[in-house]
Every structure is written in structure tokens, then in C-alpha cells.
């Protein structure tokens, strides 16, 4: 506890740091100056001098993460955005600044100017000629202990591991656990690689509304907000699909969006109510073409992020190299349960689900029951990337009817390591069929289904102007990041995951 909740008194360490702050100011030292001109990052200095490069004068800045005082000389490790480097201080060089150094702590941010050298133990270091306090840290850091081995590798002891603290105070997590910073750098690389690949193919990145008068594009409950000026309720989007299809109607030759979507539903290791979704729509293509694109895209992203197509997560090695296995939904269910669901009535399906001990909700229709059986009995067993294809029509109100199989649609999901990675259709472009599907969704809602696709008159009007044959794709960026970084919880790849408010 940093502070007594009854008296507001600071703990001993925080009280001492504030006393140091007062003393620094009394000496005329600004503990929060405006800027510092640095010339290099730690990793750049170490790389440049790994083979005994020429002597250089540098200016570095970062946080004090280890500290060893020895009378008239001291050492500390400075950590910046790219790593750590040792700094050597000597009283004769720094005079008053060295005396002020005793008022500095672990966690303080400092700037150092000096020259690069190797210590007697061979560690590349900066011999400080100038030391400037840039930000006094008023709270002690939960700094983990480290041991540096002879080969230069670091072994970390008692790292910050309290998950709730790490998620609530991500800034502390990023300071204390450098590996976490690397996860988010890799996440950024995933997104930039996707953008580069799509831009090179001529697809246009666009933006569509977050606040929508009518939500749609997925089976999910929306968040509702109120617009005061218009005096209307609006929905936070649950998907980008219907607006992106409007742009295909408008004549664009391939559009994509990487954006935040919001779904007012449960939270677990693979679901957060606010998440990042990639959606892509390409005219004159179908779901078969899209499967090939997905294989190539994910393999390329994996190589850009990890240097190869394999990744290990939870002790399982996954290989994203094409080609991926392709199997229909009904065949996958029969393969894992022995049950053939093709052509079964809703009553038959409900009985099969009971026999397989698959829980159902009262209002679930045939599509929901099939989806529940698949999610419970098949999906957890799909470890290597697998395309599940050809879904029942009632499960996919926005997908085009299958060209050869009655009662099915041209849809696939890519499943990997037991989780859905992407969802794609040959998009429905028949406005009369689309209206009939929407109306069927409204009947399902009247029977008790909560997560349905509402009827959207403006979207139907757009389709009536004519939309070319189109392939559509949605990829969850958070889940893709989990897979490519080996993280097992969505909260580990979102900077600030949703949590209950702190109690005081």
C-alpha cells in the first residue's frame, strides 16, 4: 500500500523521495526540465562498440534501473526504449552533480553525456562527464533482480508477475518487464506488415463510422450511447462490414480498415469488449481466392515478425506455411464427434447436442446449435491452421449461397490453436435474398435469440444499386498477435484491457 487510506500518509519510501525532491529544488536543481538532446540509444552504442569501435562521445537518456554507490565513484544501469547500458560516475568529473546524485533513486529518469569505454570486466559503458536529472520518480518501482552471465545474457529473478497489477498499471509493467515492450513492438510490426502487403496490392485503407444509427455485420450485442445534439441513441460498431460493402457499391476496387470494434459480451482469455479488427473487401473475387490470400498473408506476417512461419505457444508449435488444411464444417463435426448433422431438423440437432453434453440457450435455433457443437467439440482440437468451410445458411445471413450445395453458404473460418483467427465469405450481393435473410433474423429475434443481424434498410438500398461479386475477410488483430507472439491471454496483447474499476 503506497498510502494510508484513512490518513492519506505516504509510506516511508514515498515520503523520502518527496524530501529528496524538496532538497533538489532547494539546491536550485529543476527536477523536471523541459528537454534533453540525446544522440544515441543504448543498443546502438553497444552494437557500434561490440568489436572495439572508435572512442565516441554520446548523450543518452533513460531510467535508472540498477544502482551501485561506492564513495567517490558509482555505477548505474540506464534503460531506454532499446535496452540498457552501464554508466560510470566519478566525483572528480561531476563535482556538484555527483553530490546531487545521492538524491537520485531507482526509477529516476536522467540524461548523461560522456564517452564510451569498456570496464575491466569488459562491459561497454558510458563514462559520465555530465549528469542531468530529467524526472524525479516519486514512487518506488517493483524492479526485478537480475544476474548477468558471462556470455552477457540476463537471468531475471522475481519479476513483476501480479497479473491484475500489470494490466491496471501497464506503465509499471512496461518499465519492469522489458519483454512486454517487445510484445507490443511485434504487434505494431504485424499491423504495419499487413498495411504494406495490402497497399502493395492496391487496396485502399479507409475509415468508417464508430457511432452508428444501426449496428450490424456480426452476431453480437452492441454498446449503446446517446447523442445529445441529435437526441438519438447510437451504437458503437460491432463490425465494419456493412459500411465497407457500401464503398464497394460505390466503385472502389478493394478496401480495408483496421479499426476498433466493440461488443457488449463476455470476457475471457480470448475476448475483450474493445478489440482491433481488420476487414477487407475485394470485388470480383470469392472465398476460394480469399483462402489463398489469407495463407500468404499470415505466412508473410509471421516471417516479418518472427523470422519464420513457426511459433510456439503453450508448448505447441504451430506452422503457418501454406497450404493449410481445408475441411467442411459438417465433415469436421463428423470427424470429431461421429455425428452427421447434415439435413437434421432443429429438434434432431437439439437431441444430438444433449447427447454430446453441449450446453444450449433456450432460444437457440438450428444454426446456433450447430455452432455450439462445433465450438465445444471441434474447435479446441484444431491446433494447426485449418480452414473450416461451407457453413449452414442459417448461420451466415450475409454470405452468398453455395454454388453447388443446397442449404450452405460460401464461408470459411481459419481456426488455429483452438481459436478462430479469421472469418470470410463470398459476400451476398442479391438484395432480395439479403432482405429475406434479414427478415428471418427478425423472426429469430422474436423467438428469443438476442444476438441477431438487424434489418438495415439503407444497406439494402445500397445493394439495390448493385454490388459486384465480392470476397470479404475479417481478422482479429488481437488474436493474431497472441498466436504470433506466443501469448496465451488477449490481455497480454492489449495495452489497456477492460477491467472492473479499482476499489479504494
PDB file of C-alpha atoms in Angstrom, residues 66-361:
ATOM      1  CA  UNK A  66      20.163  -0.574 -11.009  1.00  0.00           C
ATOM      2  CA  UNK A  67      22.433   1.420  -8.748  1.00  0.00           C
ATOM      3  CA  UNK A  68      25.769   0.836  -7.023  1.00  0.00           C
ATOM      4  CA  UNK A  69      27.284   3.688  -4.987  1.00  0.00           C
ATOM      5  CA  UNK A  70      30.957   3.446  -3.957  1.00  0.00           C
ATOM      6  CA  UNK A  71      32.023   6.676  -2.281  1.00  0.00           C
ATOM      7  CA  UNK A  72      33.755   8.810  -4.878  1.00  0.00           C
ATOM      8  CA  UNK A  73      32.628   6.616  -7.789  1.00  0.00           C
ATOM      9  CA  UNK A  74      29.336   4.944  -8.674  1.00  0.00           C
ATOM     10  CA  UNK A  75      27.733   2.800 -11.349  1.00  0.00           C
ATOM     11  CA  UNK A  76      24.167   2.536 -12.547  1.00  0.00           C
ATOM     12  CA  UNK A  77      22.342   0.950 -15.442  1.00  0.00           C
ATOM     13  CA  UNK A  78      20.345   3.311 -17.618  1.00  0.00           C
ATOM     14  CA  UNK A  79      17.419   1.807 -19.532  1.00  0.00           C
ATOM     15  CA  UNK A  80      15.945   3.470 -22.607  1.00  0.00           C
ATOM     16  CA  UNK A  81      13.493   2.323 -25.270  1.00  0.00           C
ATOM     17  CA  UNK A  82      16.007  -0.105 -26.794  1.00  0.00           C
ATOM     18  CA  UNK A  83      17.807  -1.658 -23.864  1.00  0.00           C
ATOM     19  CA  UNK A  84      20.290  -0.945 -21.065  1.00  0.00           C
ATOM     20  CA  UNK A  85      23.783   0.451 -20.781  1.00  0.00           C
ATOM     21  CA  UNK A  86      26.024   0.936 -17.779  1.00  0.00           C
ATOM     22  CA  UNK A  87      27.028   4.439 -16.695  1.00  0.00           C
ATOM     23  CA  UNK A  88      30.152   5.190 -14.658  1.00  0.00           C
ATOM     24  CA  UNK A  89      30.209   8.300 -12.445  1.00  0.00           C
ATOM     25  CA  UNK A  90      33.208   9.853 -10.748  1.00  0.00           C
ATOM     26  CA  UNK A  91      33.072  12.652  -8.200  1.00  0.00           C
ATOM     27  CA  UNK A  92      36.105  14.469  -9.671  1.00  0.00           C
ATOM     28  CA  UNK A  93      34.352  14.690 -13.057  1.00  0.00           C
ATOM     29  CA  UNK A  94      30.908  15.787 -11.916  1.00  0.00           C
ATOM     30  CA  UNK A  95      31.523  17.932  -8.786  1.00  0.00           C
ATOM     31  CA  UNK A  96      28.126  19.271  -7.550  1.00  0.00           C
ATOM     32  CA  UNK A  97      26.203  16.946  -9.838  1.00  0.00           C
ATOM     33  CA  UNK A  98      27.802  13.963  -8.123  1.00  0.00           C
ATOM     34  CA  UNK A  99      26.753  15.293  -4.735  1.00  0.00           C
ATOM     35  CA  UNK A 100      23.194  15.700  -6.073  1.00  0.00           C
ATOM     36  CA  UNK A 101      23.342  12.100  -7.335  1.00  0.00           C
ATOM     37  CA  UNK A 102      22.824  10.876  -3.761  1.00  0.00           C
ATOM     38  CA  UNK A 103      19.316  12.373  -4.015  1.00  0.00           C
ATOM     39  CA  UNK A 104      18.517  10.217  -7.052  1.00  0.00           C
ATOM     40  CA  UNK A 105      16.815   6.803  -6.903  1.00  0.00           C
ATOM     41  CA  UNK A 106      15.944   3.733  -8.895  1.00  0.00           C
ATOM     42  CA  UNK A 107      13.299   4.812 -11.370  1.00  0.00           C
ATOM     43  CA  UNK A 108      14.544   8.376 -11.796  1.00  0.00           C
ATOM     44  CA  UNK A 109      14.978   9.476 -15.419  1.00  0.00           C
ATOM     45  CA  UNK A 110      18.342  11.069 -16.180  1.00  0.00           C
ATOM     46  CA  UNK A 111      20.413  12.325 -19.080  1.00  0.00           C
ATOM     47  CA  UNK A 112      24.109  11.519 -19.379  1.00  0.00           C
ATOM     48  CA  UNK A 113      26.807  12.961 -21.623  1.00  0.00           C
ATOM     49  CA  UNK A 114      30.173  11.225 -21.747  1.00  0.00           C
ATOM     50  CA  UNK A 115      32.450   8.902 -23.661  1.00  0.00           C
ATOM     51  CA  UNK A 116      32.128   5.185 -24.358  1.00  0.00           C
ATOM     52  CA  UNK A 117      34.620   2.745 -22.871  1.00  0.00           C
ATOM     53  CA  UNK A 118      34.928  -0.819 -21.615  1.00  0.00           C
ATOM     54  CA  UNK A 119      35.243  -1.595 -17.920  1.00  0.00           C
ATOM     55  CA  UNK A 120      37.811  -4.071 -16.580  1.00  0.00           C
ATOM     56  CA  UNK A 121      35.104  -6.739 -16.749  1.00  0.00           C
ATOM     57  CA  UNK A 122      34.549  -5.940 -20.447  1.00  0.00           C
ATOM     58  CA  UNK A 123      31.150  -4.236 -20.161  1.00  0.00           C
ATOM     59  CA  UNK A 124      30.543  -1.425 -22.644  1.00  0.00           C
ATOM     60  CA  UNK A 125      29.743   1.660 -20.556  1.00  0.00           C
ATOM     61  CA  UNK A 126      29.455   5.438 -20.662  1.00  0.00           C
ATOM     62  CA  UNK A 127      31.879   7.463 -18.544  1.00  0.00           C
ATOM     63  CA  UNK A 128      29.738  10.418 -17.494  1.00  0.00           C
ATOM     64  CA  UNK A 129      31.047  13.969 -17.921  1.00  0.00           C
ATOM     65  CA  UNK A 130      27.615  15.472 -17.324  1.00  0.00           C
ATOM     66  CA  UNK A 131      24.606  14.170 -15.390  1.00  0.00           C
ATOM     67  CA  UNK A 132      21.158  15.797 -15.559  1.00  0.00           C
ATOM     68  CA  UNK A 133      18.036  14.789 -13.639  1.00  0.00           C
ATOM     69  CA  UNK A 134      15.127  14.760 -16.125  1.00  0.00           C
ATOM     70  CA  UNK A 135      12.255  13.408 -13.985  1.00  0.00           C
ATOM     71  CA  UNK A 136      12.231  12.535 -10.285  1.00  0.00           C
ATOM     72  CA  UNK A 137      10.295   9.336  -9.628  1.00  0.00           C
ATOM     73  CA  UNK A 138       8.073   9.741  -6.561  1.00  0.00           C
ATOM     74  CA  UNK A 139       7.008   6.101  -6.415  1.00  0.00           C
ATOM     75  CA  UNK A 140       9.371   3.133  -5.954  1.00  0.00           C
ATOM     76  CA  UNK A 141       9.405   0.660  -8.827  1.00  0.00           C
ATOM     77  CA  UNK A 142       8.861  -3.082  -8.420  1.00  0.00           C
ATOM     78  CA  UNK A 143      12.226  -3.652 -10.068  1.00  0.00           C
ATOM     79  CA  UNK A 144      13.074  -7.354 -10.611  1.00  0.00           C
ATOM     80  CA  UNK A 145      16.510  -8.661  -9.704  1.00  0.00           C
ATOM     81  CA  UNK A 146      18.852  -9.676 -12.489  1.00  0.00           C
ATOM     82  CA  UNK A 147      22.043 -11.656 -12.844  1.00  0.00           C
ATOM     83  CA  UNK A 148      24.232 -11.066 -15.891  1.00  0.00           C
ATOM     84  CA  UNK A 149      26.025 -14.233 -17.009  1.00  0.00           C
ATOM     85  CA  UNK A 150      29.490 -14.351 -18.578  1.00  0.00           C
ATOM     86  CA  UNK A 151      28.055 -14.550 -22.086  1.00  0.00           C
ATOM     87  CA  UNK A 152      26.059 -11.361 -21.486  1.00  0.00           C
ATOM     88  CA  UNK A 153      22.637 -12.983 -21.124  1.00  0.00           C
ATOM     89  CA  UNK A 154      20.436 -11.858 -18.243  1.00  0.00           C
ATOM     90  CA  UNK A 155      18.559 -14.079 -15.812  1.00  0.00           C
ATOM     91  CA  UNK A 156      15.582 -12.342 -14.197  1.00  0.00           C
ATOM     92  CA  UNK A 157      14.516 -13.210 -10.646  1.00  0.00           C
ATOM     93  CA  UNK A 158      11.166 -12.356  -9.005  1.00  0.00           C
ATOM     94  CA  UNK A 159       9.841 -10.273 -11.966  1.00  0.00           C
ATOM     95  CA  UNK A 160       6.645  -8.285 -11.642  1.00  0.00           C
ATOM     96  CA  UNK A 161       4.099 -11.080 -12.063  1.00  0.00           C
ATOM     97  CA  UNK A 162       0.882  -9.847 -10.428  1.00  0.00           C
ATOM     98  CA  UNK A 163      -1.423 -10.033 -13.468  1.00  0.00           C
ATOM     99  CA  UNK A 164      -4.000  -7.570 -12.140  1.00  0.00           C
ATOM    100  CA  UNK A 165      -1.332  -5.005 -11.267  1.00  0.00           C
ATOM    101  CA  UNK A 166       0.306  -5.473 -14.669  1.00  0.00           C
ATOM    102  CA  UNK A 167      -2.953  -4.912 -16.569  1.00  0.00           C
ATOM    103  CA  UNK A 168      -4.159  -2.000 -14.429  1.00  0.00           C
ATOM    104  CA  UNK A 169      -0.803  -0.252 -14.345  1.00  0.00           C
ATOM    105  CA  UNK A 170       0.570  -1.177 -17.757  1.00  0.00           C
ATOM    106  CA  UNK A 171       3.092   1.669 -17.454  1.00  0.00           C
ATOM    107  CA  UNK A 172       4.674  -0.140 -14.485  1.00  0.00           C
ATOM    108  CA  UNK A 173       4.545  -3.454 -16.355  1.00  0.00           C
ATOM    109  CA  UNK A 174       6.375  -1.905 -19.321  1.00  0.00           C
ATOM    110  CA  UNK A 175       9.050  -0.449 -17.060  1.00  0.00           C
ATOM    111  CA  UNK A 176       9.620  -3.614 -15.035  1.00  0.00           C
ATOM    112  CA  UNK A 177       9.252  -6.187 -17.830  1.00  0.00           C
ATOM    113  CA  UNK A 178      11.160  -5.224 -20.997  1.00  0.00           C
ATOM    114  CA  UNK A 179       9.879  -8.383 -22.726  1.00  0.00           C
ATOM    115  CA  UNK A 180       6.370  -6.914 -22.578  1.00  0.00           C
ATOM    116  CA  UNK A 181       7.538  -3.887 -24.557  1.00  0.00           C
ATOM    117  CA  UNK A 182       8.813  -6.275 -27.215  1.00  0.00           C
ATOM    118  CA  UNK A 183       5.389  -7.977 -27.493  1.00  0.00           C
ATOM    119  CA  UNK A 184       3.809  -4.641 -28.373  1.00  0.00           C
ATOM    120  CA  UNK A 185       6.576  -3.783 -30.825  1.00  0.00           C
ATOM    121  CA  UNK A 186       5.807  -7.060 -32.574  1.00  0.00           C
ATOM    122  CA  UNK A 187       2.109  -6.197 -32.541  1.00  0.00           C
ATOM    123  CA  UNK A 188       2.910  -2.917 -34.300  1.00  0.00           C
ATOM    124  CA  UNK A 189       5.018  -4.830 -36.831  1.00  0.00           C
ATOM    125  CA  UNK A 190       2.093  -7.178 -37.527  1.00  0.00           C
ATOM    126  CA  UNK A 191      -0.162  -4.229 -38.368  1.00  0.00           C
ATOM    127  CA  UNK A 192       2.432  -2.375 -40.444  1.00  0.00           C
ATOM    128  CA  UNK A 193       3.209  -5.553 -42.422  1.00  0.00           C
ATOM    129  CA  UNK A 194      -0.475  -6.113 -43.212  1.00  0.00           C
ATOM    130  CA  UNK A 195      -0.776  -2.499 -44.349  1.00  0.00           C
ATOM    131  CA  UNK A 196       2.289  -2.798 -46.561  1.00  0.00           C
ATOM    132  CA  UNK A 197       1.031  -6.002 -48.215  1.00  0.00           C
ATOM    133  CA  UNK A 198      -2.448  -4.606 -48.827  1.00  0.00           C
ATOM    134  CA  UNK A 199      -1.153  -1.265 -50.075  1.00  0.00           C
ATOM    135  CA  UNK A 200       1.175  -3.056 -52.499  1.00  0.00           C
ATOM    136  CA  UNK A 201      -1.851  -4.946 -53.858  1.00  0.00           C
ATOM    137  CA  UNK A 202      -3.649  -1.671 -54.486  1.00  0.00           C
ATOM    138  CA  UNK A 203      -6.254  -1.966 -51.728  1.00  0.00           C
ATOM    139  CA  UNK A 204      -7.390   1.340 -50.222  1.00  0.00           C
ATOM    140  CA  UNK A 205      -7.307   1.890 -46.465  1.00  0.00           C
ATOM    141  CA  UNK A 206     -10.479   3.672 -45.346  1.00  0.00           C
ATOM    142  CA  UNK A 207     -12.289   4.795 -42.197  1.00  0.00           C
ATOM    143  CA  UNK A 208     -15.940   4.159 -41.401  1.00  0.00           C
ATOM    144  CA  UNK A 209     -18.156   5.364 -38.510  1.00  0.00           C
ATOM    145  CA  UNK A 210     -17.671   4.112 -34.969  1.00  0.00           C
ATOM    146  CA  UNK A 211     -21.015   5.621 -33.887  1.00  0.00           C
ATOM    147  CA  UNK A 212     -23.759   4.095 -35.985  1.00  0.00           C
ATOM    148  CA  UNK A 213     -27.549   4.570 -36.072  1.00  0.00           C
ATOM    149  CA  UNK A 214     -27.897   0.868 -36.899  1.00  0.00           C
ATOM    150  CA  UNK A 215     -25.357  -1.776 -35.863  1.00  0.00           C
ATOM    151  CA  UNK A 216     -24.668  -4.874 -37.947  1.00  0.00           C
ATOM    152  CA  UNK A 217     -22.150  -7.147 -39.614  1.00  0.00           C
ATOM    153  CA  UNK A 218     -21.909  -9.727 -36.808  1.00  0.00           C
ATOM    154  CA  UNK A 219     -23.851 -11.674 -34.198  1.00  0.00           C
ATOM    155  CA  UNK A 220     -23.186  -9.588 -31.082  1.00  0.00           C
ATOM    156  CA  UNK A 221     -24.787  -7.263 -28.566  1.00  0.00           C
ATOM    157  CA  UNK A 222     -23.830  -3.611 -29.042  1.00  0.00           C
ATOM    158  CA  UNK A 223     -22.905  -0.864 -26.637  1.00  0.00           C
ATOM    159  CA  UNK A 224     -25.433   1.967 -26.710  1.00  0.00           C
ATOM    160  CA  UNK A 225     -24.705   5.671 -26.216  1.00  0.00           C
ATOM    161  CA  UNK A 226     -26.719   8.872 -26.609  1.00  0.00           C
ATOM    162  CA  UNK A 227     -26.011  11.790 -28.919  1.00  0.00           C
ATOM    163  CA  UNK A 228     -27.197  14.926 -27.138  1.00  0.00           C
ATOM    164  CA  UNK A 229     -27.302  17.305 -30.106  1.00  0.00           C
ATOM    165  CA  UNK A 230     -29.359  14.917 -32.273  1.00  0.00           C
ATOM    166  CA  UNK A 231     -31.195  13.491 -29.255  1.00  0.00           C
ATOM    167  CA  UNK A 232     -30.853   9.937 -30.563  1.00  0.00           C
ATOM    168  CA  UNK A 233     -29.322   6.710 -29.335  1.00  0.00           C
ATOM    169  CA  UNK A 234     -26.333   5.434 -31.315  1.00  0.00           C
ATOM    170  CA  UNK A 235     -24.467   2.140 -31.282  1.00  0.00           C
ATOM    171  CA  UNK A 236     -20.726   1.555 -31.077  1.00  0.00           C
ATOM    172  CA  UNK A 237     -19.953  -0.556 -34.120  1.00  0.00           C
ATOM    173  CA  UNK A 238     -19.704  -4.302 -33.690  1.00  0.00           C
ATOM    174  CA  UNK A 239     -18.185  -4.711 -37.181  1.00  0.00           C
ATOM    175  CA  UNK A 240     -17.151  -2.602 -40.182  1.00  0.00           C
ATOM    176  CA  UNK A 241     -18.723  -4.873 -42.790  1.00  0.00           C
ATOM    177  CA  UNK A 242     -21.856  -3.087 -43.932  1.00  0.00           C
ATOM    178  CA  UNK A 243     -20.162   0.284 -44.398  1.00  0.00           C
ATOM    179  CA  UNK A 244     -17.222  -1.245 -46.266  1.00  0.00           C
ATOM    180  CA  UNK A 245     -19.624  -3.035 -48.624  1.00  0.00           C
ATOM    181  CA  UNK A 246     -21.289   0.314 -49.308  1.00  0.00           C
ATOM    182  CA  UNK A 247     -17.871   1.502 -50.537  1.00  0.00           C
ATOM    183  CA  UNK A 248     -17.616  -1.495 -52.887  1.00  0.00           C
ATOM    184  CA  UNK A 249     -21.034  -0.492 -54.248  1.00  0.00           C
ATOM    185  CA  UNK A 250     -19.557   3.000 -54.705  1.00  0.00           C
ATOM    186  CA  UNK A 251     -16.895   1.647 -57.050  1.00  0.00           C
ATOM    187  CA  UNK A 252     -13.703   1.111 -55.051  1.00  0.00           C
ATOM    188  CA  UNK A 253     -11.522  -1.780 -56.206  1.00  0.00           C
ATOM    189  CA  UNK A 254     -10.694  -3.252 -52.811  1.00  0.00           C
ATOM    190  CA  UNK A 255     -10.986  -1.531 -49.409  1.00  0.00           C
ATOM    191  CA  UNK A 256      -9.743  -2.406 -45.943  1.00  0.00           C
ATOM    192  CA  UNK A 257      -9.965  -0.982 -42.443  1.00  0.00           C
ATOM    193  CA  UNK A 258      -8.009  -1.707 -39.274  1.00  0.00           C
ATOM    194  CA  UNK A 259     -10.203  -0.370 -36.503  1.00  0.00           C
ATOM    195  CA  UNK A 260     -11.617  -0.749 -33.022  1.00  0.00           C
ATOM    196  CA  UNK A 261     -14.874  -2.684 -32.723  1.00  0.00           C
ATOM    197  CA  UNK A 262     -16.980  -3.073 -29.578  1.00  0.00           C
ATOM    198  CA  UNK A 263     -19.133  -5.988 -28.460  1.00  0.00           C
ATOM    199  CA  UNK A 264     -21.107  -5.982 -25.218  1.00  0.00           C
ATOM    200  CA  UNK A 265     -20.477  -9.590 -24.329  1.00  0.00           C
ATOM    201  CA  UNK A 266     -18.453 -11.865 -22.083  1.00  0.00           C
ATOM    202  CA  UNK A 267     -14.751 -11.536 -21.292  1.00  0.00           C
ATOM    203  CA  UNK A 268     -12.250 -14.384 -21.180  1.00  0.00           C
ATOM    204  CA  UNK A 269      -8.720 -15.249 -22.319  1.00  0.00           C
ATOM    205  CA  UNK A 270      -9.645 -14.655 -25.966  1.00  0.00           C
ATOM    206  CA  UNK A 271     -12.346 -11.946 -25.697  1.00  0.00           C
ATOM    207  CA  UNK A 272     -12.168  -8.282 -24.746  1.00  0.00           C
ATOM    208  CA  UNK A 273     -15.181  -5.978 -25.294  1.00  0.00           C
ATOM    209  CA  UNK A 274     -12.982  -3.495 -27.194  1.00  0.00           C
ATOM    210  CA  UNK A 275     -10.810  -5.152 -29.833  1.00  0.00           C
ATOM    211  CA  UNK A 276      -8.989  -4.446 -33.087  1.00  0.00           C
ATOM    212  CA  UNK A 277     -10.380  -5.900 -36.291  1.00  0.00           C
ATOM    213  CA  UNK A 278      -9.062  -5.966 -39.832  1.00  0.00           C
ATOM    214  CA  UNK A 279     -11.723  -6.174 -42.547  1.00  0.00           C
ATOM    215  CA  UNK A 280     -11.026  -6.422 -46.285  1.00  0.00           C
ATOM    216  CA  UNK A 281     -13.433  -6.473 -49.249  1.00  0.00           C
ATOM    217  CA  UNK A 282     -12.298  -7.173 -52.807  1.00  0.00           C
ATOM    218  CA  UNK A 283     -14.703  -7.119 -55.789  1.00  0.00           C
ATOM    219  CA  UNK A 284     -14.817  -9.851 -58.452  1.00  0.00           C
ATOM    220  CA  UNK A 285     -13.288 -12.402 -56.060  1.00  0.00           C
ATOM    221  CA  UNK A 286     -14.742 -15.263 -53.987  1.00  0.00           C
ATOM    222  CA  UNK A 287     -13.962 -17.155 -50.791  1.00  0.00           C
ATOM    223  CA  UNK A 288     -11.665 -19.618 -52.564  1.00  0.00           C
ATOM    224  CA  UNK A 289      -9.426 -16.774 -53.704  1.00  0.00           C
ATOM    225  CA  UNK A 290      -9.585 -15.311 -50.199  1.00  0.00           C
ATOM    226  CA  UNK A 291      -8.339 -18.565 -48.609  1.00  0.00           C
ATOM    227  CA  UNK A 292      -5.180 -18.377 -50.699  1.00  0.00           C
ATOM    228  CA  UNK A 293      -4.714 -14.714 -49.802  1.00  0.00           C
ATOM    229  CA  UNK A 294      -5.078 -15.479 -46.072  1.00  0.00           C
ATOM    230  CA  UNK A 295      -2.463 -18.264 -46.216  1.00  0.00           C
ATOM    231  CA  UNK A 296       0.003 -15.999 -47.968  1.00  0.00           C
ATOM    232  CA  UNK A 297      -0.757 -13.003 -45.744  1.00  0.00           C
ATOM    233  CA  UNK A 298      -0.365 -14.764 -42.387  1.00  0.00           C
ATOM    234  CA  UNK A 299       2.784 -16.604 -43.503  1.00  0.00           C
ATOM    235  CA  UNK A 300       4.296 -13.299 -44.658  1.00  0.00           C
ATOM    236  CA  UNK A 301       3.394 -11.572 -41.407  1.00  0.00           C
ATOM    237  CA  UNK A 302       4.864 -14.455 -39.384  1.00  0.00           C
ATOM    238  CA  UNK A 303       8.136 -14.194 -41.290  1.00  0.00           C
ATOM    239  CA  UNK A 304       8.259 -10.426 -40.782  1.00  0.00           C
ATOM    240  CA  UNK A 305       7.625 -10.715 -37.042  1.00  0.00           C
ATOM    241  CA  UNK A 306       9.388 -13.959 -36.105  1.00  0.00           C
ATOM    242  CA  UNK A 307      11.786 -14.629 -38.960  1.00  0.00           C
ATOM    243  CA  UNK A 308       9.910 -17.793 -39.967  1.00  0.00           C
ATOM    244  CA  UNK A 309       6.479 -19.368 -40.236  1.00  0.00           C
ATOM    245  CA  UNK A 310       6.564 -21.386 -36.988  1.00  0.00           C
ATOM    246  CA  UNK A 311       5.679 -20.182 -33.494  1.00  0.00           C
ATOM    247  CA  UNK A 312       5.405 -21.973 -30.154  1.00  0.00           C
ATOM    248  CA  UNK A 313       2.536 -21.186 -27.804  1.00  0.00           C
ATOM    249  CA  UNK A 314       1.577 -23.108 -24.687  1.00  0.00           C
ATOM    250  CA  UNK A 315       4.079 -25.825 -25.531  1.00  0.00           C
ATOM    251  CA  UNK A 316       2.562 -26.364 -29.010  1.00  0.00           C
ATOM    252  CA  UNK A 317       4.378 -25.478 -32.236  1.00  0.00           C
ATOM    253  CA  UNK A 318       2.195 -24.043 -34.987  1.00  0.00           C
ATOM    254  CA  UNK A 319       3.355 -23.708 -38.600  1.00  0.00           C
ATOM    255  CA  UNK A 320       1.661 -21.075 -40.778  1.00  0.00           C
ATOM    256  CA  UNK A 321       3.362 -22.161 -44.003  1.00  0.00           C
ATOM    257  CA  UNK A 322       0.848 -22.765 -46.823  1.00  0.00           C
ATOM    258  CA  UNK A 323      -1.074 -24.795 -47.748  1.00  0.00           C
ATOM    259  CA  UNK A 324      -3.421 -25.081 -44.775  1.00  0.00           C
ATOM    260  CA  UNK A 325      -5.829 -27.953 -44.275  1.00  0.00           C
ATOM    261  CA  UNK A 326      -9.333 -27.361 -45.710  1.00  0.00           C
ATOM    262  CA  UNK A 327     -12.396 -29.240 -44.432  1.00  0.00           C
ATOM    263  CA  UNK A 328     -16.110 -28.502 -44.419  1.00  0.00           C
ATOM    264  CA  UNK A 329     -17.853 -27.740 -41.126  1.00  0.00           C
ATOM    265  CA  UNK A 330     -20.077 -30.833 -41.314  1.00  0.00           C
ATOM    266  CA  UNK A 331     -17.120 -33.088 -42.137  1.00  0.00           C
ATOM    267  CA  UNK A 332     -15.110 -31.642 -39.241  1.00  0.00           C
ATOM    268  CA  UNK A 333     -18.001 -32.265 -36.816  1.00  0.00           C
ATOM    269  CA  UNK A 334     -18.416 -35.838 -38.051  1.00  0.00           C
ATOM    270  CA  UNK A 335     -14.653 -36.391 -37.796  1.00  0.00           C
ATOM    271  CA  UNK A 336     -14.543 -35.286 -34.140  1.00  0.00           C
ATOM    272  CA  UNK A 337     -17.945 -36.493 -32.853  1.00  0.00           C
ATOM    273  CA  UNK A 338     -19.078 -39.267 -35.177  1.00  0.00           C
ATOM    274  CA  UNK A 339     -22.340 -37.363 -35.702  1.00  0.00           C
ATOM    275  CA  UNK A 340     -23.679 -36.367 -39.125  1.00  0.00           C
ATOM    276  CA  UNK A 341     -25.633 -33.111 -38.784  1.00  0.00           C
ATOM    277  CA  UNK A 342     -26.366 -32.537 -42.481  1.00  0.00           C
ATOM    278  CA  UNK A 343     -30.126 -32.235 -43.094  1.00  0.00           C
ATOM    279  CA  UNK A 344     -31.118 -32.644 -39.435  1.00  0.00           C
ATOM    280  CA  UNK A 345     -34.125 -30.779 -38.018  1.00  0.00           C
ATOM    281  CA  UNK A 346     -33.791 -28.344 -35.140  1.00  0.00           C
ATOM    282  CA  UNK A 347     -35.300 -30.952 -32.807  1.00  0.00           C
ATOM    283  CA  UNK A 348     -32.811 -33.593 -34.013  1.00  0.00           C
ATOM    284  CA  UNK A 349     -29.919 -31.182 -33.524  1.00  0.00           C
ATOM    285  CA  UNK A 350     -31.060 -30.336 -30.016  1.00  0.00           C
ATOM    286  CA  UNK A 351     -31.134 -34.036 -29.144  1.00  0.00           C
ATOM    287  CA  UNK A 352     -27.639 -34.590 -30.564  1.00  0.00           C
ATOM    288  CA  UNK A 353     -26.324 -31.633 -28.571  1.00  0.00           C
ATOM    289  CA  UNK A 354     -27.819 -33.086 -25.385  1.00  0.00           C
ATOM    290  CA  UNK A 355     -26.178 -36.421 -26.143  1.00  0.00           C
ATOM    291  CA  UNK A 356     -22.826 -34.673 -26.595  1.00  0.00           C
ATOM    292  CA  UNK A 357     -23.367 -32.650 -23.369  1.00  0.00           C
ATOM    293  CA  UNK A 358     -23.182 -29.352 -25.259  1.00  0.00           C
ATOM    294  CA  UNK A 359     -24.951 -26.541 -23.351  1.00  0.00           C
ATOM    295  CA  UNK A 360     -27.551 -24.526 -25.276  1.00  0.00           C
ATOM    296  CA  UNK A 361     -29.662 -21.442 -24.651  1.00  0.00           C
TER     297      UNK A 361
END
